[in-house]
Amino acid sequence: MTSRQADLILHSGQVWSSGGWAEALSISDGAILRVGSTDEVLSQRGASTRVIDLAGRVVLPGLHDLHVHPIYAGIRQRRCRIPQGSNLDETLEIVRQAAEAVGPGEWVLGGQWDAFALGCVPTRHMLDTVAPDVPVQLEDTSGHSSWANSAALAAAGITAATIDPEGGIFERDGSGEPSGIQRETAAYLLANAAPKPGLPEVESALAWSLEQMLSFGITSFTEAALGFTSGARTEMAAYAALARRGEIKQRVRVSITWEPDDHEALEVIEDRNYHAYGRLTTDGIKIFLDGVPTDGHTAAMLQPYADTVESRDDHASRYGILRVDPETLNEVVTRFDRMGLTVKFHAAGDAAVRAALDSIQAARETNGYGPLMHNVGHCTFVSEPDIARAASIGATLEVSPYLWQPAPICSDIAAAVGPEVIKRVWPVREMLDAGALVVAGSDWSVVPSVNPWVGIETLVTRQEPGGSTETFGEDEAVTVEEAIRIFTSNAARQEGAADRIGRIEAGLLADLIVVDQNPFTVPAHRIHATEVHFTIIEGEIVYVRHGSAAE
Ligand SMILES: [Zn+2]
């Protein structure tokens, strides 16, 4: 093997390899040929070898974002955007301008508001003052609640007589009229009444997001909820079209959103192998088990919430909502496992995490242990026994570090669950100590940027990027090396690709990034500012930062 000529050589830098730090590496036919000193590696230079002088820059394995919503991120880019932390007056002014700008038949769609910044849980009447005729529907920062005006409710046929859908709530005023706030499936029901983006729009939204991710060094990602924005068929068609045009460079796994009565999704699951192409795999399923542990109390918790939801005292307001009953869940997860499909769960509350683990255990007991790495997503709260159980049944815990900086949504979580429960928020330290496989995802566009360096920094600091006096679950912090492994080798294992990617060593595929600073040696509060100069997938340079010296 060492007699081969290199196609590409990166030298005179700092290469984080399995064998320790090295200066250089060479690549041939998409795989890493050699890792070593600059002299050793340059000896493999041939007439057609491309040579890049790293000038001290750092080479790391490509990063994995195992929970991202790229289609929605791209669509949202063009919608009504409310900056994080906007107060009620600022928000209404943005909506007023958006309502003036829309064409006939269009809706004002966008977000993201949060009750904390608005200073109240808002109502439809507030939106009616600035948009009396145009339907308006705005998501909150979690994406699990929406705020609509009267025109949107009327267009969707939602009245005082409308019954709450299973797993969701139309909040109501004192006289039983919908207040304009929708939780969980009620929010999706209303969203379904709005016009949906068509295939060309979905394709260009996805293409924009793919570029964004390459620029941050993301060489592999999981589409976390196919169908969420425009329906499973359109979204799968968009992925397939881009893959066939060679426009998907990353390794992508698509998780098709499963809902009990969504026949379109079931058909797309059946057709999945017609769409897989190149680096696009379509063997993932997404199951939403609960919501978020904020003011709406939609995450399913083992213990009651610490505060109350205004004008409600039912079981759902005290313990949250489990969206799929355990019997059904065990049955479908066992079935998907037997079909060879990898299941990703949305499970924020500890009761939802428990239900997810129960279903994985049920699948193992019926089907035996196989290579499928079912993963429990978000894991905002996980009970101690369930962390140990996840490790013992081979369930992956997927966390969302970009979400946990001190921010309005986190203040909201802290207020909802109380001071004791919040101490163990996102218990990553406990997960690693228990030997569970931990991976991470951005949940973009729930967060404003897909930048993984924000996630890596906050796994370590538990503070805002750049540092803050407040911390969030500081006992659960991990080291820089652990954080980077979560984004590289752990993720490769999760994706069943640990024999090919996730580490830098001879014989593995060359999915690599070149960055401007060493995250192991800079102060942890600077990690978020790491810039990617090159992104390389299977030896091909797929992204070059403007102005980076390439030769
Ligand atoms: Zn998500």
Coordinates of C-alpha atoms and ligand atoms in Angstrom, one line a residue:
M1 CA 0.0 0.0 0.0
T2 CA 2.8 2.4 0.9
S3 CA 4.2 2.2 -2.7
R4 CA 1.1 3.9 -4.0
Q5 CA 1.2 7.6 -5.0
A6 CA -0.9 10.0 -3.1
D7 CA -3.7 12.0 -4.8
L8 CA -3.6 14.6 -2.0
I9 CA -1.1 15.5 0.7
L10 CA -1.7 17.7 3.7
H11 CA 1.5 18.6 5.5
S12 CA 3.2 20.8 8.1
G13 CA 0.2 20.9 10.4
Q14 CA -1.3 19.2 13.4
V15 CA -3.2 16.0 12.6
W16 CA -5.3 14.4 15.4
S17 CA -4.8 10.8 14.5
S18 CA -5.6 7.5 16.3
G19 CA -1.9 7.2 16.9
G20 CA -1.5 10.6 18.5
W21 CA -0.6 14.0 16.9
A22 CA 1.1 13.8 13.6
E23 CA 2.3 16.5 11.1
A24 CA 0.9 15.2 7.8
L25 CA -1.2 12.7 6.0
S26 CA -1.7 11.5 2.4
I27 CA -4.8 10.3 0.6
S28 CA -5.2 7.9 -2.3
D29 CA -8.5 6.8 -3.9
G30 CA -10.5 8.5 -1.2
A31 CA -8.8 6.7 1.7
I32 CA -6.1 7.7 4.1
L33 CA -2.8 6.3 2.8
R34 CA -0.4 7.3 5.5
V35 CA -0.2 9.5 8.6
G36 CA 3.2 10.6 9.8
S37 CA 5.9 13.3 9.6
T38 CA 5.9 15.8 6.8
D39 CA 9.0 14.2 5.3
E40 CA 7.6 10.7 5.4
V41 CA 4.4 11.7 3.8
L42 CA 5.9 14.0 1.2
S43 CA 7.9 11.0 0.0
Q44 CA 4.7 9.7 -1.5
R45 CA 4.3 12.7 -3.7
G46 CA 3.9 11.9 -7.4
A47 CA 3.6 14.0 -10.6
S48 CA -0.1 14.5 -10.2
T49 CA -0.3 14.8 -6.4
R50 CA -2.0 17.9 -5.0
V51 CA -0.1 19.2 -2.0
I52 CA -1.5 21.6 0.6
D53 CA 0.8 23.2 3.2
L54 CA -1.3 23.4 6.3
A55 CA 1.0 26.0 7.8
G56 CA 0.2 24.8 11.3
R57 CA -3.5 24.3 10.8
V58 CA -5.3 21.4 12.4
V59 CA -6.8 18.3 10.8
L60 CA -9.7 16.5 12.5
P61 CA -12.1 13.8 11.4
G62 CA -15.2 15.2 9.7
L63 CA -18.1 16.1 12.1
H64 CA -21.5 14.4 12.3
D65 CA -24.7 16.2 13.0
L66 CA -27.1 13.4 13.8
H67 CA -30.2 15.5 14.3
V68 CA -30.9 18.2 11.9
H69 CA -33.8 19.6 9.9
P70 CA -32.1 21.0 6.7
I71 CA -35.3 21.4 4.6
Y72 CA -37.0 23.3 7.3
A73 CA -33.9 25.4 7.9
G74 CA -33.8 26.4 4.3
I75 CA -37.5 27.1 4.1
R76 CA -37.4 29.2 7.3
Q77 CA -34.6 31.3 5.8
R78 CA -37.2 32.9 3.5
R79 CA -40.0 33.2 6.1
C80 CA -41.0 35.8 8.6
R81 CA -38.1 35.8 11.1
I82 CA -38.4 37.0 14.7
P83 CA -35.0 37.4 16.3
Q84 CA -34.5 35.5 19.5
G85 CA -35.4 37.5 22.6
S86 CA -37.8 39.9 20.8
N87 CA -40.5 41.4 23.0
L88 CA -44.2 41.6 22.2
D89 CA -44.0 45.1 20.5
E90 CA -41.0 44.1 18.4
T91 CA -42.7 40.9 17.4
L92 CA -46.0 42.5 16.4
E93 CA -44.2 45.1 14.3
I94 CA -42.4 42.4 12.4
V95 CA -45.7 40.6 11.8
R96 CA -47.4 43.8 10.7
Q97 CA -44.8 44.3 8.0
A98 CA -44.9 40.7 6.9
A99 CA -48.7 40.8 6.7
E100 CA -48.5 43.8 4.4
A101 CA -46.0 42.1 2.1
V102 CA -47.8 38.8 1.4
G103 CA -49.7 38.1 -1.8
P104 CA -53.3 37.0 -2.0
G105 CA -53.9 33.5 -0.6
E106 CA -50.6 33.5 1.2
W107 CA -50.0 33.1 4.9
V108 CA -47.5 34.8 7.2
L109 CA -45.5 31.8 8.5
G110 CA -42.4 31.9 10.6
G111 CA -41.1 32.2 14.1
Q112 CA -39.7 31.9 16.7
W113 CA -41.3 33.4 19.7
D114 CA -40.9 32.4 23.3
A115 CA -43.2 33.3 26.2
F116 CA -40.3 34.3 28.4
A117 CA -39.2 37.1 26.0
L118 CA -42.8 38.2 25.2
G119 CA -43.5 38.5 28.9
C120 CA -46.7 36.4 28.6
V121 CA -48.3 33.5 26.8
P122 CA -49.7 35.4 23.8
T123 CA -53.2 35.2 22.3
R124 CA -54.7 35.5 18.8
H125 CA -56.1 38.9 19.7
M126 CA -52.6 40.4 19.9
L127 CA -51.9 39.2 16.3
D128 CA -55.3 40.4 15.1
T129 CA -54.4 44.0 16.0
V130 CA -51.6 43.9 13.3
A131 CA -53.0 41.3 10.9
P132 CA -56.8 41.2 11.0
D133 CA -57.2 39.5 7.6
V134 CA -54.1 37.6 6.6
P135 CA -53.7 34.2 8.3
V136 CA -50.6 34.3 10.6
Q137 CA -49.0 31.3 12.3
L138 CA -45.8 31.6 14.2
E139 CA -43.8 28.8 15.9
D140 CA -42.2 29.1 19.3
T141 CA -38.4 28.5 19.8
S142 CA -39.0 24.8 20.4
G143 CA -41.1 24.2 17.3
H144 CA -43.7 22.4 19.4
S145 CA -46.1 25.2 20.0
S146 CA -47.6 27.7 17.6
W147 CA -49.3 31.1 17.9
A148 CA -52.0 31.9 15.4
N149 CA -54.4 34.8 14.7
S150 CA -58.1 34.5 14.2
A151 CA -57.8 34.4 10.4
A152 CA -55.6 31.4 10.6
L153 CA -57.9 29.6 13.0
A154 CA -60.9 30.4 10.7
A155 CA -59.0 29.2 7.6
A156 CA -58.3 25.9 9.4
G157 CA -61.9 25.6 10.7
I158 CA -60.8 25.7 14.3
T159 CA -63.6 26.8 16.6
A160 CA -64.8 26.4 20.2
A161 CA -66.5 23.2 19.0
T162 CA -63.1 21.7 17.8
I163 CA -62.0 18.7 19.9
D164 CA -58.3 18.6 20.9
P165 CA -56.5 16.0 18.7
E166 CA -54.8 13.1 20.4
G167 CA -51.4 14.2 21.7
G168 CA -52.2 17.9 21.4
I169 CA -54.1 20.9 22.8
F170 CA -55.8 24.0 21.5
E171 CA -55.5 26.3 24.5
R172 CA -58.8 28.1 25.2
D173 CA -59.9 31.3 26.9
G174 CA -62.5 31.5 29.7
S175 CA -65.4 31.0 27.2
G176 CA -63.9 27.9 25.5
E177 CA -62.8 29.8 22.4
P178 CA -59.4 28.8 21.0
S179 CA -56.9 31.3 22.5
G180 CA -54.5 31.1 19.5
I181 CA -51.9 28.9 21.2
Q182 CA -51.5 25.3 19.9
R183 CA -49.4 22.6 21.6
E184 CA -47.9 19.6 19.8
T185 CA -50.3 17.8 17.4
A186 CA -52.7 20.7 17.5
A187 CA -49.9 22.9 16.2
Y188 CA -49.2 20.4 13.4
L189 CA -52.9 20.2 12.6
L190 CA -53.0 24.0 12.1
A191 CA -49.7 23.9 10.2
N192 CA -51.3 21.4 7.8
A193 CA -54.0 24.0 6.8
A194 CA -51.3 26.4 5.6
P195 CA -50.0 26.2 2.0
K196 CA -47.1 23.8 1.7
P197 CA -43.9 24.5 -0.2
G198 CA -43.6 22.6 -3.4
L199 CA -40.8 20.4 -4.7
P200 CA -38.7 23.2 -6.4
E201 CA -38.8 25.3 -3.3
V202 CA -37.9 22.2 -1.1
E203 CA -35.0 21.3 -3.4
S204 CA -33.5 24.8 -3.3
A205 CA -34.0 25.0 0.5
L206 CA -32.2 21.7 0.9
A207 CA -29.4 22.7 -1.4
W208 CA -28.8 25.9 0.6
S209 CA -28.6 23.9 3.9
L210 CA -26.2 21.3 2.5
E211 CA -23.8 24.1 1.6
Q212 CA -24.2 25.6 5.1
M213 CA -23.3 22.3 6.7
L214 CA -20.2 21.7 4.5
S215 CA -18.9 25.2 5.5
F216 CA -19.1 24.1 9.2
G217 CA -17.2 20.8 8.6
I218 CA -20.3 18.5 8.7
T219 CA -19.4 15.5 6.6
S220 CA -22.3 13.3 7.8
F221 CA -25.8 14.1 9.1
T222 CA -29.2 12.6 9.9
E223 CA -32.3 14.2 8.5
A224 CA -34.3 14.1 11.8
A225 CA -37.9 14.3 10.5
L226 CA -38.5 13.7 6.9
G227 CA -42.0 14.9 5.9
F228 CA -42.2 17.5 8.7
T229 CA -42.2 20.6 6.4
S230 CA -43.7 19.5 3.1
G231 CA -44.8 15.9 3.5
A232 CA -42.7 12.7 3.2
R233 CA -43.2 12.2 -0.5
T234 CA -42.0 15.7 -1.6
E235 CA -39.1 15.8 0.8
M236 CA -37.9 12.3 -0.2
A237 CA -38.2 13.3 -3.8
A238 CA -36.0 16.4 -3.1
Y239 CA -33.3 14.3 -1.4
A240 CA -33.4 11.8 -4.2
A241 CA -33.2 14.5 -6.9
L242 CA -30.2 16.2 -5.3
A243 CA -28.4 12.9 -4.8
R244 CA -28.8 11.9 -8.4
R245 CA -27.5 15.3 -9.5
G246 CA -24.4 14.7 -7.4
E247 CA -25.4 17.6 -5.2
I248 CA -25.3 15.7 -1.9
K249 CA -21.7 15.3 -0.8
Q250 CA -22.3 14.4 2.8
R251 CA -23.2 11.0 4.1
V252 CA -26.9 11.3 4.8
R253 CA -29.4 9.1 6.6
V254 CA -33.0 10.1 6.3
S255 CA -35.4 9.4 9.1
I256 CA -38.9 9.2 7.8
T257 CA -41.4 10.6 10.3
W258 CA -43.8 7.9 11.4
E259 CA -47.3 8.7 12.7
P260 CA -49.9 6.1 13.3
D261 CA -52.3 7.3 10.6
D262 CA -49.9 8.9 8.1
H263 CA -50.4 6.7 5.0
E264 CA -48.1 8.9 2.9
A265 CA -45.2 8.2 5.3
L266 CA -46.0 4.5 5.3
E267 CA -45.8 4.4 1.5
V268 CA -42.5 6.3 1.5
I269 CA -41.2 3.8 4.0
E270 CA -42.1 1.0 1.6
D271 CA -40.6 2.9 -1.4
R272 CA -37.4 3.9 0.5
N273 CA -35.0 1.9 -1.6
Y274 CA -36.0 3.5 -4.8
H275 CA -34.7 6.8 -3.4
A276 CA -31.5 5.7 -1.8
Y277 CA -28.5 6.7 -4.0
G278 CA -24.8 7.2 -3.5
R279 CA -24.2 8.6 0.0
L280 CA -28.0 8.9 0.6
T281 CA -29.4 6.2 2.8
T282 CA -33.1 6.0 3.5
D283 CA -33.3 3.4 6.3
G284 CA -34.2 5.6 9.2
I285 CA -37.5 6.2 11.0
K286 CA -38.4 9.0 13.4
I287 CA -41.0 8.6 16.1
F288 CA -42.1 11.7 18.1
L289 CA -42.9 10.5 21.7
D290 CA -43.3 13.8 23.4
G291 CA -42.7 17.6 23.2
V292 CA -40.6 20.0 25.3
P293 CA -40.3 20.6 29.0
T294 CA -41.2 24.3 28.8
D295 CA -44.2 26.4 29.8
G296 CA -46.6 24.2 27.8
H297 CA -45.5 21.0 29.8
T298 CA -45.5 18.8 26.7
A299 CA -42.5 16.7 27.5
A300 CA -43.6 13.5 29.3
M301 CA -42.0 13.4 32.8
L302 CA -41.9 10.8 35.5
Q303 CA -42.4 13.3 38.2
P304 CA -44.9 16.2 38.1
Y305 CA -43.8 19.6 36.8
A306 CA -42.9 22.2 39.4
D307 CA -45.1 24.9 38.1
T308 CA -48.6 24.9 36.6
V309 CA -50.1 25.7 33.2
E310 CA -52.5 28.6 33.4
S311 CA -56.1 27.5 33.8
R312 CA -55.3 23.8 33.6
D313 CA -54.9 21.1 36.2
D314 CA -55.3 17.9 34.1
H315 CA -52.9 15.0 34.0
A316 CA -51.3 16.3 30.8
S317 CA -50.6 19.7 32.4
R318 CA -48.9 18.0 35.4
Y319 CA -46.9 15.2 33.7
G320 CA -46.8 16.1 30.1
I321 CA -48.0 14.2 27.0
L322 CA -46.8 10.8 25.8
R323 CA -47.8 10.8 22.2
V324 CA -47.8 7.1 21.5
D325 CA -49.2 4.5 23.8
P326 CA -46.6 1.9 25.0
E327 CA -48.2 -1.1 23.5
T328 CA -48.4 0.4 20.0
L329 CA -44.8 1.7 20.4
N330 CA -43.3 -1.6 21.3
E331 CA -45.1 -3.2 18.4
V332 CA -43.9 -0.7 15.8
V333 CA -40.4 -0.5 17.0
T334 CA -40.1 -4.3 17.0
R335 CA -41.5 -4.3 13.5
F336 CA -39.1 -1.6 12.2
D337 CA -36.2 -3.4 13.9
R338 CA -37.1 -6.6 12.1
M339 CA -37.3 -4.7 8.8
G340 CA -33.7 -3.5 9.4
L341 CA -34.6 0.2 9.9
T342 CA -32.9 2.4 12.5
V343 CA -35.3 4.2 14.8
K344 CA -34.7 7.7 16.2
F345 CA -37.0 8.9 18.9
H346 CA -37.9 12.4 19.9
A347 CA -37.9 12.0 23.7
A348 CA -37.2 15.0 25.9
G349 CA -38.8 14.1 29.2
D350 CA -37.6 11.2 31.3
A351 CA -40.9 9.3 30.9
A352 CA -40.6 9.5 27.1
V353 CA -37.0 8.3 27.3
R354 CA -38.2 5.4 29.4
A355 CA -40.9 4.5 26.9
A356 CA -38.3 4.6 24.0
L357 CA -35.9 2.3 25.9
D358 CA -38.8 0.0 26.8
S359 CA -39.6 -0.3 23.1
I360 CA -36.0 -0.9 22.1
Q361 CA -35.8 -3.6 24.8
A362 CA -39.0 -5.2 23.5
A363 CA -37.4 -5.3 20.0
R364 CA -34.2 -6.9 21.3
E365 CA -36.2 -9.5 23.3
T366 CA -38.2 -10.5 20.2
N367 CA -35.6 -10.1 17.4
G368 CA -32.3 -10.6 19.2
Y369 CA -29.4 -8.2 19.2
G370 CA -28.4 -6.9 15.7
P371 CA -26.3 -4.1 14.4
L372 CA -29.1 -1.5 14.4
M373 CA -28.3 1.4 16.7
H374 CA -31.7 2.8 17.7
N375 CA -31.2 6.2 19.2
V376 CA -33.1 8.2 21.7
G377 CA -33.0 11.9 20.7
H378 CA -32.7 15.0 22.9
C379 CA -32.6 13.2 26.3
T380 CA -33.2 16.4 28.2
F381 CA -34.0 14.4 31.3
V382 CA -33.1 10.8 31.8
S383 CA -33.6 8.9 35.1
E384 CA -30.4 7.3 36.6
P385 CA -31.6 3.7 36.1
D386 CA -32.5 4.3 32.5
I387 CA -28.9 5.6 31.7
A388 CA -27.5 2.3 32.9
R389 CA -30.2 0.4 31.0
A390 CA -29.4 2.3 27.7
A391 CA -25.8 1.1 27.9
S392 CA -26.9 -2.5 28.7
I393 CA -29.4 -2.8 25.8
G394 CA -27.2 -1.0 23.2
A395 CA -29.4 2.1 22.9
T396 CA -27.7 5.3 21.8
L397 CA -28.4 8.5 23.7
E398 CA -28.5 11.6 21.4
V399 CA -28.1 15.0 23.0
S400 CA -28.7 18.5 21.8
P401 CA -25.8 20.7 23.3
Y402 CA -26.6 23.7 21.0
L403 CA -29.8 24.1 23.0
W404 CA -28.5 24.2 26.5
Q405 CA -26.7 27.5 26.7
P406 CA -28.3 29.9 29.2
A407 CA -31.1 31.3 27.0
P408 CA -34.8 32.0 27.3
I409 CA -35.8 28.4 26.4
C410 CA -33.5 27.1 29.2
S411 CA -34.9 29.5 31.8
D412 CA -38.3 28.3 30.7
I413 CA -37.2 24.6 31.2
A414 CA -35.7 25.5 34.7
A415 CA -39.0 27.2 35.7
A416 CA -41.1 24.3 34.5
V417 CA -39.2 21.4 36.1
G418 CA -37.9 23.1 39.3
P419 CA -34.4 23.5 40.8
E420 CA -33.8 19.9 41.8
V421 CA -34.6 18.3 38.4
I422 CA -32.7 20.9 36.4
K423 CA -29.4 20.0 38.0
R424 CA -29.3 16.8 36.0
V425 CA -30.4 18.4 32.7
W426 CA -28.7 16.6 29.7
P427 CA -26.7 14.2 32.0
V428 CA -23.9 13.6 29.5
R429 CA -21.3 13.0 32.2
E430 CA -23.4 10.2 33.7
M431 CA -24.1 8.8 30.3
L432 CA -20.4 8.5 29.4
D433 CA -19.5 7.2 32.8
A434 CA -22.2 4.5 32.4
G435 CA -20.7 3.4 29.1
A436 CA -23.6 4.4 27.0
L437 CA -23.0 5.5 23.4
V438 CA -23.6 9.3 23.2
V439 CA -24.0 11.2 20.0
A440 CA -25.1 14.8 19.3
G441 CA -27.2 16.8 16.9
S442 CA -27.9 20.5 16.4
D443 CA -31.7 20.3 15.9
W444 CA -31.1 23.2 13.4
S445 CA -33.3 25.2 12.7
V446 CA -34.7 25.0 16.2
V447 CA -31.3 26.7 16.9
P448 CA -30.2 29.7 14.9
S449 CA -26.9 28.2 13.5
V450 CA -25.9 24.7 12.5
N451 CA -22.3 25.5 13.7
P452 CA -21.1 22.3 15.5
W453 CA -18.4 24.2 17.4
V454 CA -21.1 25.8 19.5
G455 CA -22.2 22.3 20.5
I456 CA -18.7 21.1 21.2
E457 CA -17.9 24.1 23.4
T458 CA -21.1 24.0 25.4
L459 CA -20.7 20.2 26.0
V460 CA -17.5 21.3 27.8
T461 CA -18.4 24.6 29.4
R462 CA -22.1 24.4 30.0
Q463 CA -22.2 28.1 29.4
E464 CA -23.1 30.5 26.6
P465 CA -20.7 30.3 23.7
G466 CA -17.9 32.7 24.7
G467 CA -18.6 32.2 28.4
S468 CA -21.2 33.4 30.9
T469 CA -21.7 33.8 34.6
E470 CA -24.6 31.4 34.4
T471 CA -24.1 27.7 33.8
F472 CA -26.6 25.0 32.9
G473 CA -26.1 21.5 34.4
E474 CA -22.4 22.1 35.1
D475 CA -21.9 18.7 36.9
E476 CA -22.6 17.1 33.6
A477 CA -19.8 18.7 31.7
V478 CA -17.3 16.6 29.6
T479 CA -13.8 17.0 28.4
V480 CA -12.9 18.5 25.0
E481 CA -11.7 15.1 23.8
E482 CA -15.0 13.4 24.9
A483 CA -16.9 16.2 23.1
I484 CA -15.0 15.8 19.9
R485 CA -15.4 12.0 20.0
I486 CA -19.2 12.5 20.4
F487 CA -19.2 14.4 17.1
T488 CA -16.8 11.9 15.3
S489 CA -16.0 8.4 16.3
N490 CA -19.1 7.9 18.5
A491 CA -21.3 9.2 15.6
A492 CA -19.5 6.9 13.1
R493 CA -20.3 3.9 15.4
Q494 CA -23.9 5.0 15.6
E495 CA -24.1 5.1 11.8
G496 CA -22.6 1.6 11.5
A497 CA -19.6 3.1 9.8
A498 CA -16.9 2.9 12.4
D499 CA -14.8 0.7 10.1
R500 CA -14.6 3.5 7.5
I501 CA -14.9 6.9 9.1
G502 CA -14.8 8.8 12.4
R503 CA -11.1 8.6 13.0
I504 CA -7.9 9.5 11.3
E505 CA -5.7 6.4 10.5
A506 CA -4.3 4.7 7.5
G507 CA -7.0 2.6 5.7
L508 CA -10.0 4.6 6.8
L509 CA -11.9 6.9 4.3
A510 CA -10.6 10.4 4.1
D511 CA -13.6 12.4 5.6
L512 CA -11.6 15.2 7.2
I513 CA -11.7 18.8 8.1
V514 CA -8.9 21.4 8.3
V515 CA -9.5 24.1 11.0
D516 CA -7.8 27.3 11.9
Q517 CA -7.2 26.6 15.6
N518 CA -6.6 23.6 17.9
P519 CA -9.7 23.0 20.0
F520 CA -7.6 21.0 22.4
T521 CA -5.3 23.9 23.3
V522 CA -7.4 27.1 22.9
P523 CA -9.4 28.2 25.9
A524 CA -12.7 26.3 25.9
H525 CA -14.6 29.6 25.5
R526 CA -13.0 30.1 22.1
I527 CA -13.9 26.7 20.6
H528 CA -17.2 28.1 19.1
A529 CA -15.1 30.5 16.9
T530 CA -13.2 27.6 15.2
E531 CA -13.3 28.2 11.5
V532 CA -13.3 25.4 8.9
H533 CA -10.9 26.1 6.0
F534 CA -11.4 22.8 4.1
T535 CA -14.0 20.1 4.2
I536 CA -12.9 16.8 2.6
I537 CA -15.2 13.8 2.0
E538 CA -13.7 10.6 0.7
G539 CA -10.6 12.5 -0.5
E540 CA -12.6 15.1 -2.4
I541 CA -12.3 18.7 -1.3
V542 CA -16.0 19.7 -1.1
Y543 CA -15.6 23.1 0.7
V544 CA -12.9 25.7 0.7
R545 CA -13.2 28.7 2.9
H546 CA -12.9 31.9 0.8
G547 CA -9.4 33.2 1.1
S548 CA -7.8 30.0 2.5
A549 CA -4.4 29.2 1.1
A550 CA -5.1 26.0 -0.9
E551 CA -1.6 25.3 -2.2
Ligands
ZN1 ZN -35.6 17.9 16.0

